[in-house]
mmCIF file of C-alpha atoms in Angstrom:
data_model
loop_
_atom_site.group_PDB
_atom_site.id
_atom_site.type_symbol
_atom_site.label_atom_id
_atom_site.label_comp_id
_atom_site.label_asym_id
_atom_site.label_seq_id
_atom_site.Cartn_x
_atom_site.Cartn_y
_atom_site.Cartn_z
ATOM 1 C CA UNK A 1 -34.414 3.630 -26.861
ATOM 2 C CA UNK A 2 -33.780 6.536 -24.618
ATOM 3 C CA UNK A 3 -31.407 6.476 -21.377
ATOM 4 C CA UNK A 4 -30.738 7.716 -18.325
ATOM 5 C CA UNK A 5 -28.130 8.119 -15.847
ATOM 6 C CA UNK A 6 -24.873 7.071 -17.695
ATOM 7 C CA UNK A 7 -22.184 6.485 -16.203
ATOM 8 C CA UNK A 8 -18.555 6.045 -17.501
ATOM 9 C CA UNK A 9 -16.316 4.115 -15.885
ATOM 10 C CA UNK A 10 -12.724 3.452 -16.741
ATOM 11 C CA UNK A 11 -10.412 -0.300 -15.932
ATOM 12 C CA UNK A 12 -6.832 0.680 -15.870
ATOM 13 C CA UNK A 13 -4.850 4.078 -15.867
ATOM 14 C CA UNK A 14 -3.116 5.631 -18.508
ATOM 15 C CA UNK A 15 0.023 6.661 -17.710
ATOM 16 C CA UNK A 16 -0.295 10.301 -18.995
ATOM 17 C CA UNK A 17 1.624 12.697 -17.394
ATOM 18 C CA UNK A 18 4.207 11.439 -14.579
ATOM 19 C CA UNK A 19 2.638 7.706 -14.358
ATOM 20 C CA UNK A 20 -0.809 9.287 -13.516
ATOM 21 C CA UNK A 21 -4.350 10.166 -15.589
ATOM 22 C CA UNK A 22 -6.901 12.870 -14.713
ATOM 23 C CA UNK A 23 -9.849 11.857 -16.745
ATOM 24 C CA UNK A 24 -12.719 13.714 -17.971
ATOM 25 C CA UNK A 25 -15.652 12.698 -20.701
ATOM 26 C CA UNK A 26 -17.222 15.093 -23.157
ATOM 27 C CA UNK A 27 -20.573 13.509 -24.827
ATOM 28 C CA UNK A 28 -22.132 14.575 -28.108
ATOM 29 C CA UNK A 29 -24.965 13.773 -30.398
ATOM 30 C CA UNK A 30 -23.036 12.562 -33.406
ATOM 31 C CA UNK A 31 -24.995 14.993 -35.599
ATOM 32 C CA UNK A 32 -23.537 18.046 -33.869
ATOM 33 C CA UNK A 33 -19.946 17.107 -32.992
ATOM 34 C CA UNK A 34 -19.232 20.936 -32.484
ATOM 35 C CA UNK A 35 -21.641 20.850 -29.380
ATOM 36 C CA UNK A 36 -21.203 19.251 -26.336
ATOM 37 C CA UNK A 37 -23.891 18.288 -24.035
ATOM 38 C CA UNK A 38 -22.358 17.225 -21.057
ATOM 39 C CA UNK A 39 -18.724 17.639 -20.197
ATOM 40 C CA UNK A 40 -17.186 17.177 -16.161
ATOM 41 C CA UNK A 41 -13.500 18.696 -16.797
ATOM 42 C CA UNK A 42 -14.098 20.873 -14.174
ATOM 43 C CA UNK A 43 -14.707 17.909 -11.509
ATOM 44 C CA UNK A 44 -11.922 15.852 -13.040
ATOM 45 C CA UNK A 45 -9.646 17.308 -9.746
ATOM 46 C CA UNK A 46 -9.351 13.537 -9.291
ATOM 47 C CA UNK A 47 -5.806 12.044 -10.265
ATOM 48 C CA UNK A 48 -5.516 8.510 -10.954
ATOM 49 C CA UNK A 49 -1.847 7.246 -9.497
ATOM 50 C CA UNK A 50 -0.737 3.798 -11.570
ATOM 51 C CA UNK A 51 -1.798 1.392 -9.232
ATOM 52 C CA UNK A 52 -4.401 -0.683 -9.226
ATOM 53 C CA UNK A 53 -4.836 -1.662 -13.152
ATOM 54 C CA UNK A 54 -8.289 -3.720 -12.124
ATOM 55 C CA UNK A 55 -10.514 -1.638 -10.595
ATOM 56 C CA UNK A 56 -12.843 0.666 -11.997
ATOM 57 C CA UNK A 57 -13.067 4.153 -11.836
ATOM 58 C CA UNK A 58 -15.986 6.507 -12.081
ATOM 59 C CA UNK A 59 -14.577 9.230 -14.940
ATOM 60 C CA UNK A 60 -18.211 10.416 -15.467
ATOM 61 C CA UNK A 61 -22.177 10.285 -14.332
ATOM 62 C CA UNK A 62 -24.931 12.293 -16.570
ATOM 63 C CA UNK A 63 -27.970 11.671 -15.215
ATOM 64 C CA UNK A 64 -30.325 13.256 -17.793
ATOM 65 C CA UNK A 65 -32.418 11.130 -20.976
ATOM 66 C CA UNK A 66 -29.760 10.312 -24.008
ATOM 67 C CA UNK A 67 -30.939 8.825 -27.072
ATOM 68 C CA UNK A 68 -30.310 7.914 -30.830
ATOM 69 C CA UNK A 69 -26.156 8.564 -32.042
ATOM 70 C CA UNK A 70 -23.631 9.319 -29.347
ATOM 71 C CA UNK A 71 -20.173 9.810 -29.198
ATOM 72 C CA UNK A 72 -18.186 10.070 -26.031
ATOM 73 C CA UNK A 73 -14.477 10.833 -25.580
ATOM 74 C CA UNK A 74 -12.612 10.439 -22.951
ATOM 75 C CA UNK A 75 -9.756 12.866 -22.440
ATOM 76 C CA UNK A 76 -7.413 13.492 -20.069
ATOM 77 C CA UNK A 77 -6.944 17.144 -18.421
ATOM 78 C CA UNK A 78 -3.355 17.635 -18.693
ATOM 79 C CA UNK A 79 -1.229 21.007 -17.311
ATOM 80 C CA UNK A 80 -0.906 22.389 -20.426
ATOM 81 C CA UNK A 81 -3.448 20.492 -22.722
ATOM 82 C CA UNK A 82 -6.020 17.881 -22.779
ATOM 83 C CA UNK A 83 -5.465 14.919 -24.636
ATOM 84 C CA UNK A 84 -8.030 12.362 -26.013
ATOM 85 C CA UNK A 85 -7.370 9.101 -25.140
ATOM 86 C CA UNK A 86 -10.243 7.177 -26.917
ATOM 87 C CA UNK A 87 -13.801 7.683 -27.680
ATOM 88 C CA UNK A 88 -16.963 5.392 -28.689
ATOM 89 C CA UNK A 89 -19.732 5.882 -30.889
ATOM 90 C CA UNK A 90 -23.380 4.022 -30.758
ATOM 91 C CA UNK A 91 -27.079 4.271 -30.764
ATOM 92 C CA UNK A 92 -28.683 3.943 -26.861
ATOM 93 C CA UNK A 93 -30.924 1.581 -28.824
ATOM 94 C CA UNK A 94 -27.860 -1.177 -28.989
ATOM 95 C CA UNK A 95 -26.284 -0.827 -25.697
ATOM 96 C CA UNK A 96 -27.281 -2.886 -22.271
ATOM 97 C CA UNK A 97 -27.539 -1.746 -19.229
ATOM 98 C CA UNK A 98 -24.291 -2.200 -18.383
ATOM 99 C CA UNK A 99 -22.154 -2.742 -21.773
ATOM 100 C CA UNK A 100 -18.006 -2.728 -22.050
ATOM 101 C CA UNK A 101 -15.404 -1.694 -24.599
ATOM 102 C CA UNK A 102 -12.324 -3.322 -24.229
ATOM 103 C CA UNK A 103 -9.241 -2.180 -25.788
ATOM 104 C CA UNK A 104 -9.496 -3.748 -28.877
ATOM 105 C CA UNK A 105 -13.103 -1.706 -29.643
ATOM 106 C CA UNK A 106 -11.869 1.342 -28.628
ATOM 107 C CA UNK A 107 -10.951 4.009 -31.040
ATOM 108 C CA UNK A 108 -8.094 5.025 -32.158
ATOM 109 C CA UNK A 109 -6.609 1.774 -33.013
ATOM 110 C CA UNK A 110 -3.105 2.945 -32.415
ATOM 111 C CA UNK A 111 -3.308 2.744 -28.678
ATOM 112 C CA UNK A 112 -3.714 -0.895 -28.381
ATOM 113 C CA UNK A 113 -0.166 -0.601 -29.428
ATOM 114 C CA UNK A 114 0.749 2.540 -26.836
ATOM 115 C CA UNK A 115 2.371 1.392 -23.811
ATOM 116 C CA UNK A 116 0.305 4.338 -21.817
ATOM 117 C CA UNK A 117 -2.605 1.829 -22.033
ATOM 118 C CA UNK A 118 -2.514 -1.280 -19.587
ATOM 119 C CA UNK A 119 -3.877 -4.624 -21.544
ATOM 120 C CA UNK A 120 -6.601 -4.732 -19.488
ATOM 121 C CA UNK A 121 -7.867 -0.990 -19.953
ATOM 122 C CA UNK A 122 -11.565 -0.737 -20.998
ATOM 123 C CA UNK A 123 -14.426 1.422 -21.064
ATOM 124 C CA UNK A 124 -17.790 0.506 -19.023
ATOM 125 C CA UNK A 125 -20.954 2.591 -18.919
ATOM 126 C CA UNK A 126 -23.478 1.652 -17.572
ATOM 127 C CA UNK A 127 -27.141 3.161 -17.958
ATOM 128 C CA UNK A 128 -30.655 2.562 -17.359
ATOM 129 C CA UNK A 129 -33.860 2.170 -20.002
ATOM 130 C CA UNK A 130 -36.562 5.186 -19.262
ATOM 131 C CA UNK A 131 -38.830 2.558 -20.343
ATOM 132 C CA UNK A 132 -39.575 -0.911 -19.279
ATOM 133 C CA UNK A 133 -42.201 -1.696 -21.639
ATOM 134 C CA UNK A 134 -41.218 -0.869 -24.980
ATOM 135 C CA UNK A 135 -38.649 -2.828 -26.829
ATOM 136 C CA UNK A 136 -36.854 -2.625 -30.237
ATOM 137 C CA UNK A 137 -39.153 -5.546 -31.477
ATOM 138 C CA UNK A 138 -42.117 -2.937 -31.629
ATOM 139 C CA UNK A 139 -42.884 -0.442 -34.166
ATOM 140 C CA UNK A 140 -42.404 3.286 -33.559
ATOM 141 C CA UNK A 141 -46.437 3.917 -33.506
ATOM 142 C CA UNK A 142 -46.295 0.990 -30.919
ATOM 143 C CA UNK A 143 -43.683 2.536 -28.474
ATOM 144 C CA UNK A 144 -44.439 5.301 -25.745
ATOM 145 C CA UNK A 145 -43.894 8.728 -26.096
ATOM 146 C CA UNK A 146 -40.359 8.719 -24.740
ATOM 147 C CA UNK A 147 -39.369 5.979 -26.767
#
């Protein structure tokens, strides 16, 4: 089922560079992982000081239709280079309107073990259906055209 306006939020910072994180998100259709459709390093000005592990940050708002296989990373825009920190694959056809990846869903699995990540540190996006009639209990040749 398609979606619109996702947004990515992120629960604890990363201590990246000098105890802070300046996150960014770069989204792809997992058929085409050398093009990315939407990408905010540019806006990702925003640092992130080690401070207050439960709140959640905005890292990222796309406000046009996704739908089928997506793959987001979230990387952080370092001096020099960006690193990835993690990144999460689905279908907008399994995700809620507001569904969270803590930690332990989050690829890679090595950073569970990193002491960059806080415990608590998780992924939230949150999105809305375009449609409020169809479902994933009809057929295709029952659903709308956007769905």
């Amino acid at each position: 089922m398609p979606r619109k306006n996702m947004k990515v939020l992120m629960k604890g910072v990363p201590k990246m560079s000098n105890t802070t994180c300046k996150p960014f998100i770069e989204i792809y259709l997992t058929w085409n992982l050398e093009h990315i459709i939407y990408q905010n390093k540019g806006s990702s000005k925003t640092v992130f000081p080690n401070l207050t592990q439960s709140s959640l940050h905005t890292i990222g708002d796309y406000q046009e239709v996704l739908t089928g296989d997506l793959y987001i990373k979230v990387r952080h825009n370092g001096n020099l280079t960006n690193t990835t920190m993690c990144w999460i694959g689905f279908n907008t056809t399994f995700i809620s309107d507001i569904q969270v990846f803590p930690i332990e869903t989050l690829d890679p699995d090595g950073m569970r073990k990193d002491s960059w990540y806080p415990p608590t540190f998780e992924i939230k996006l949150e999105s809305k259906p375009i449609c409020q009639s169809c479902t994933t209990e009809l057929k295709v040749s029952q659903r709308c055209e956007f769905c």
